[in-house]
Amino acid sequence: MGSATSGPGGPAPDAQRRIRRSPMLFTAPLVLLCVLVAILLWEVVRANLPEATRAHWPWRLQLMSEEPLASLLAVTAGAVLARAQYARTVRPMLGWRSAYTAGELPGGEQAWSTGVFNGGQHTAALQSVDYRLVMEGDPVDGPVPEGAWTGLRALGEQLGAAGLRPAVDYGLATFGPGFPLVATGTYETIRTGVFSKRFVDEVRALHMRIRVTDSVGDTHERIIDCLKGAREPVVAPVEGPMGEPGSVPSPRPAPAD
């Protein structure tokens, strides 16, 4: 399941959300519980009918005797509740952190570096990483189609068309499917991208959509704006390339309605 997002230039939902549950470990037990509840209601109604009525169809049909039905219902309900509690325990907590750092790109200029980490208690397996590029001047209204999300290769082509060069204006990490986001118990991040001042000047937003699968088969998603905060004066670089005060791009004005 997904939720609507704003236009390509507008804000993206930043909160982590669960977009899919495991059919085998969640849907099947829940369907079995619903079936057992329906059988229980049938047997309760049937037991309260007169004997003469129960002699006729369809009330002659006895689906299950009361004692095994009650035991099976209790076991299934317990399994559903236990699974829900365990799913909360193993749920990943996807976080991110960004800051200006030196030495990440050629030229000595401090660059905006973004990294992600898993603050949960269990390791999550990476399912996919997709990107959505928003340049200055792009429209900001309307829904975001699924086709707006691209892979790393297509993103590189879009950035190249805009005149931005890899390893000079930006650097992006490549993650393969199944990459483990280990719950280290610290705030140490895995670097996902580094961006020069020119990149921050010319790109309004670079959204990165991360999808991971936890230990019970549920899929979680978080959308991160890799440039969020890069234009805030409070995080401006302390020094420039030659020890002079660093500069930070000006904050973007809010788009007109």
Coordinates of C-alpha atoms in Angstrom, one line a residue:
M1 CA 0.0 0.0 0.0
G2 CA 1.2 3.5 -0.7
S3 CA 0.3 7.0 0.2
A4 CA 0.1 9.9 -2.2
T5 CA 3.0 12.3 -2.3
S6 CA 3.2 15.9 -3.3
G7 CA 4.5 17.2 -6.7
P8 CA 8.0 16.5 -7.9
G9 CA 9.3 19.7 -6.4
G10 CA 7.4 19.5 -3.2
P11 CA 8.2 17.7 0.0
A12 CA 8.2 14.0 0.2
P13 CA 6.9 11.9 3.2
D14 CA 9.9 11.5 5.5
A15 CA 8.4 9.1 8.0
Q16 CA 9.1 5.4 7.8
R17 CA 6.1 3.3 6.9
R18 CA 5.3 -0.4 6.3
I19 CA 4.1 -0.9 2.7
R20 CA 3.7 -4.7 2.7
R21 CA 3.1 -7.5 5.1
S22 CA 4.3 -11.1 4.6
P23 CA 1.4 -13.1 3.0
M24 CA 2.6 -16.4 4.6
L25 CA 3.4 -15.1 8.1
F26 CA 0.6 -12.4 8.5
T27 CA -2.2 -12.9 6.0
A28 CA -2.6 -16.7 6.3
P29 CA -3.0 -16.8 10.1
L30 CA -5.3 -13.8 10.0
V31 CA -7.5 -15.4 7.4
L32 CA -7.6 -18.6 9.4
L33 CA -8.6 -16.7 12.5
C34 CA -11.5 -15.0 10.6
V35 CA -12.7 -18.4 9.3
L36 CA -12.7 -19.9 12.8
V37 CA -14.6 -16.9 14.2
A38 CA -17.2 -17.3 11.5
I39 CA -17.5 -21.1 12.3
L40 CA -17.9 -20.2 16.0
L41 CA -20.7 -17.7 15.2
W42 CA -22.4 -20.4 13.1
E43 CA -22.2 -23.0 15.9
V44 CA -23.4 -20.5 18.5
V45 CA -26.5 -19.6 16.4
R46 CA -27.1 -23.2 15.6
A47 CA -26.9 -24.3 19.2
N48 CA -29.6 -21.8 20.2
L49 CA -32.1 -22.9 17.6
P50 CA -35.0 -25.3 18.5
E51 CA -34.3 -29.0 17.9
A52 CA -37.0 -29.1 15.2
T53 CA -35.2 -26.3 13.3
R54 CA -31.9 -28.0 13.5
A55 CA -33.3 -31.0 11.8
H56 CA -33.7 -29.1 8.5
W57 CA -31.1 -27.8 6.1
P58 CA -28.9 -25.7 6.4
W59 CA -29.0 -25.9 10.2
R60 CA -28.3 -29.6 10.1
L61 CA -24.7 -28.8 9.1
Q62 CA -22.3 -29.0 12.0
L63 CA -19.0 -27.6 11.0
M64 CA -17.0 -28.4 14.1
S65 CA -17.7 -29.5 17.7
E66 CA -17.3 -26.9 20.4
E67 CA -14.3 -28.1 22.3
P68 CA -11.8 -28.5 19.4
L69 CA -13.1 -25.3 17.9
A70 CA -12.5 -23.3 21.0
S71 CA -8.9 -24.8 21.4
L72 CA -8.1 -24.1 17.7
L73 CA -9.5 -20.6 18.0
A74 CA -7.4 -19.8 21.1
V75 CA -4.2 -21.1 19.5
T76 CA -4.7 -19.1 16.3
A77 CA -5.6 -15.9 18.1
G78 CA -2.5 -16.3 20.3
A79 CA -0.3 -16.9 17.2
V80 CA -1.7 -13.8 15.5
L81 CA -1.0 -11.6 18.6
A82 CA 2.4 -13.1 19.1
R83 CA 3.3 -12.4 15.5
A84 CA 2.2 -8.8 15.8
Q85 CA 4.3 -8.3 18.9
Y86 CA 7.3 -9.9 17.3
A87 CA 6.9 -7.8 14.2
R88 CA 7.2 -4.7 16.3
T89 CA 10.3 -6.1 18.0
V90 CA 12.2 -6.8 14.8
R91 CA 10.9 -3.7 12.9
P92 CA 13.9 -1.7 11.5
M93 CA 14.3 1.9 12.3
L94 CA 15.7 3.6 9.3
G95 CA 17.5 6.9 10.1
W96 CA 19.7 9.3 8.2
R97 CA 22.3 12.0 9.0
S98 CA 23.9 14.7 6.9
A99 CA 26.7 17.2 7.4
Y100 CA 29.3 19.1 5.6
T101 CA 32.6 17.2 5.5
A102 CA 36.0 17.8 3.9
G103 CA 38.0 15.6 1.6
E104 CA 35.0 13.8 0.0
L105 CA 35.3 15.4 -3.4
P106 CA 38.3 16.9 -5.3
G107 CA 39.2 20.5 -4.8
G108 CA 39.3 20.7 -1.0
E109 CA 35.8 22.2 -0.8
Q110 CA 33.6 20.9 2.0
A111 CA 30.8 18.8 0.5
W112 CA 27.4 17.8 1.8
S113 CA 27.5 14.1 2.9
T114 CA 24.4 12.0 3.7
G115 CA 24.3 8.6 5.3
V116 CA 21.7 6.1 6.6
F117 CA 21.6 3.6 9.4
N118 CA 19.4 1.1 11.0
G119 CA 18.6 2.0 14.6
G120 CA 16.4 -1.1 15.3
Q121 CA 17.3 -4.3 17.2
H122 CA 17.6 -6.6 14.2
T123 CA 19.2 -6.6 10.8
A124 CA 17.1 -5.7 7.8
A125 CA 17.8 -6.8 4.2
L126 CA 17.8 -4.1 1.5
Q127 CA 15.2 -4.7 -1.2
S128 CA 15.7 -1.7 -3.5
V129 CA 17.0 1.9 -3.7
D130 CA 15.3 4.3 -6.1
Y131 CA 15.9 8.0 -6.8
R132 CA 13.8 11.0 -7.8
L133 CA 15.7 14.1 -9.1
V134 CA 14.1 17.6 -8.8
M135 CA 15.9 20.4 -10.5
E136 CA 15.4 24.1 -10.0
G137 CA 12.4 25.2 -12.1
D138 CA 10.7 21.8 -12.1
P139 CA 6.9 21.9 -11.5
V140 CA 5.8 21.4 -7.9
D141 CA 2.2 20.5 -8.3
G142 CA 0.4 17.2 -9.0
P143 CA 0.8 13.6 -7.9
V144 CA 4.1 11.8 -8.2
P145 CA 3.8 8.8 -10.6
E146 CA 5.7 5.6 -9.9
G147 CA 7.6 6.2 -13.1
A148 CA 9.2 9.3 -11.6
W149 CA 11.4 6.9 -9.5
T150 CA 14.6 5.8 -11.3
G151 CA 17.6 3.6 -10.7
L152 CA 21.2 4.8 -10.3
R153 CA 22.1 4.6 -13.9
A154 CA 19.1 6.7 -15.1
L155 CA 19.8 9.2 -12.3
G156 CA 23.4 9.5 -13.6
E157 CA 22.1 10.2 -17.1
Q158 CA 19.7 12.9 -15.7
L159 CA 22.5 14.6 -13.8
G160 CA 24.9 14.4 -16.8
A161 CA 22.2 16.1 -18.9
A162 CA 22.2 18.9 -16.3
G163 CA 26.0 19.3 -16.6
L164 CA 26.8 17.7 -13.2
R165 CA 29.8 15.4 -13.2
P166 CA 30.3 12.3 -11.1
A167 CA 33.3 12.2 -8.7
V168 CA 33.5 16.0 -9.2
D169 CA 30.1 17.5 -8.3
Y170 CA 28.7 14.4 -6.6
G171 CA 29.4 10.8 -5.5
L172 CA 26.7 8.1 -5.0
A173 CA 27.1 4.7 -3.4
T174 CA 25.7 1.6 -5.0
F175 CA 23.8 -1.0 -2.9
G176 CA 22.8 -4.4 -4.2
P177 CA 19.6 -6.3 -3.3
G178 CA 20.0 -8.1 0.0
F179 CA 22.6 -5.7 1.4
P180 CA 22.3 -6.1 5.2
L181 CA 21.5 -3.0 7.2
V182 CA 23.0 -4.2 10.4
A183 CA 21.6 -3.0 13.7
T184 CA 24.9 -1.9 15.3
G185 CA 23.4 -0.1 18.3
T186 CA 25.3 3.1 17.3
Y187 CA 24.7 6.1 15.2
E188 CA 27.4 5.3 12.7
T189 CA 25.9 5.7 9.2
I190 CA 26.6 4.1 5.8
R191 CA 27.4 6.9 3.3
T192 CA 24.9 7.1 0.5
G193 CA 25.9 10.3 -1.3
V194 CA 28.2 13.3 -1.2
F195 CA 27.3 16.6 -3.0
S196 CA 29.3 19.7 -3.9
K197 CA 28.2 23.3 -3.4
R198 CA 27.4 23.5 -7.1
F199 CA 25.2 20.4 -6.9
V200 CA 23.3 21.9 -3.9
D201 CA 22.9 25.2 -5.8
E202 CA 21.4 23.6 -9.0
V203 CA 19.4 20.7 -7.6
R204 CA 16.3 21.5 -5.5
A205 CA 15.9 18.0 -4.1
L206 CA 17.3 14.5 -4.5
H207 CA 14.9 12.0 -3.0
M208 CA 16.1 8.5 -2.2
R209 CA 13.6 5.8 -1.5
I210 CA 14.9 2.9 0.5
R211 CA 12.9 -0.3 0.9
V212 CA 14.0 -3.1 3.3
T213 CA 12.6 -6.4 4.4
D214 CA 12.7 -7.4 8.1
S215 CA 12.9 -10.8 9.8
V216 CA 9.2 -11.6 9.5
G217 CA 9.0 -10.7 5.8
D218 CA 7.4 -7.3 6.1
T219 CA 8.6 -4.5 3.8
H220 CA 9.3 -1.0 5.1
E221 CA 10.0 2.1 3.2
R222 CA 11.6 5.5 3.9
I223 CA 12.0 8.4 1.6
I224 CA 15.0 10.7 2.3
D225 CA 15.8 14.0 0.8
C226 CA 19.6 13.8 0.5
L227 CA 19.8 17.6 0.3
K228 CA 17.6 18.4 3.3
G229 CA 19.3 20.9 5.6
A230 CA 22.1 21.7 3.2
R231 CA 21.0 25.3 2.7
E232 CA 20.5 26.0 6.4
P233 CA 23.0 28.7 7.7
V234 CA 23.4 26.8 11.0
V235 CA 25.1 23.9 9.2
A236 CA 27.3 26.0 7.0
P237 CA 30.9 24.8 6.6
V238 CA 33.2 26.3 9.2
E239 CA 36.1 26.9 6.7
G240 CA 36.4 27.1 3.0
P241 CA 39.1 25.5 0.8
M242 CA 41.9 27.9 2.0
G243 CA 40.8 28.4 5.6
E244 CA 38.4 31.3 4.8
P245 CA 34.8 31.3 6.1
G246 CA 32.7 28.8 4.2
S247 CA 29.5 29.7 2.5
V248 CA 26.2 27.8 2.3
P249 CA 23.6 28.1 -0.5
S250 CA 20.7 30.3 0.2
P251 CA 17.5 28.7 1.4
R252 CA 14.9 28.0 -1.3
P253 CA 11.8 30.2 -1.2
A254 CA 8.6 28.3 -0.7
P255 CA 6.8 27.5 -4.0
A256 CA 3.8 29.7 -4.8
D257 CA 0.4 28.0 -4.5

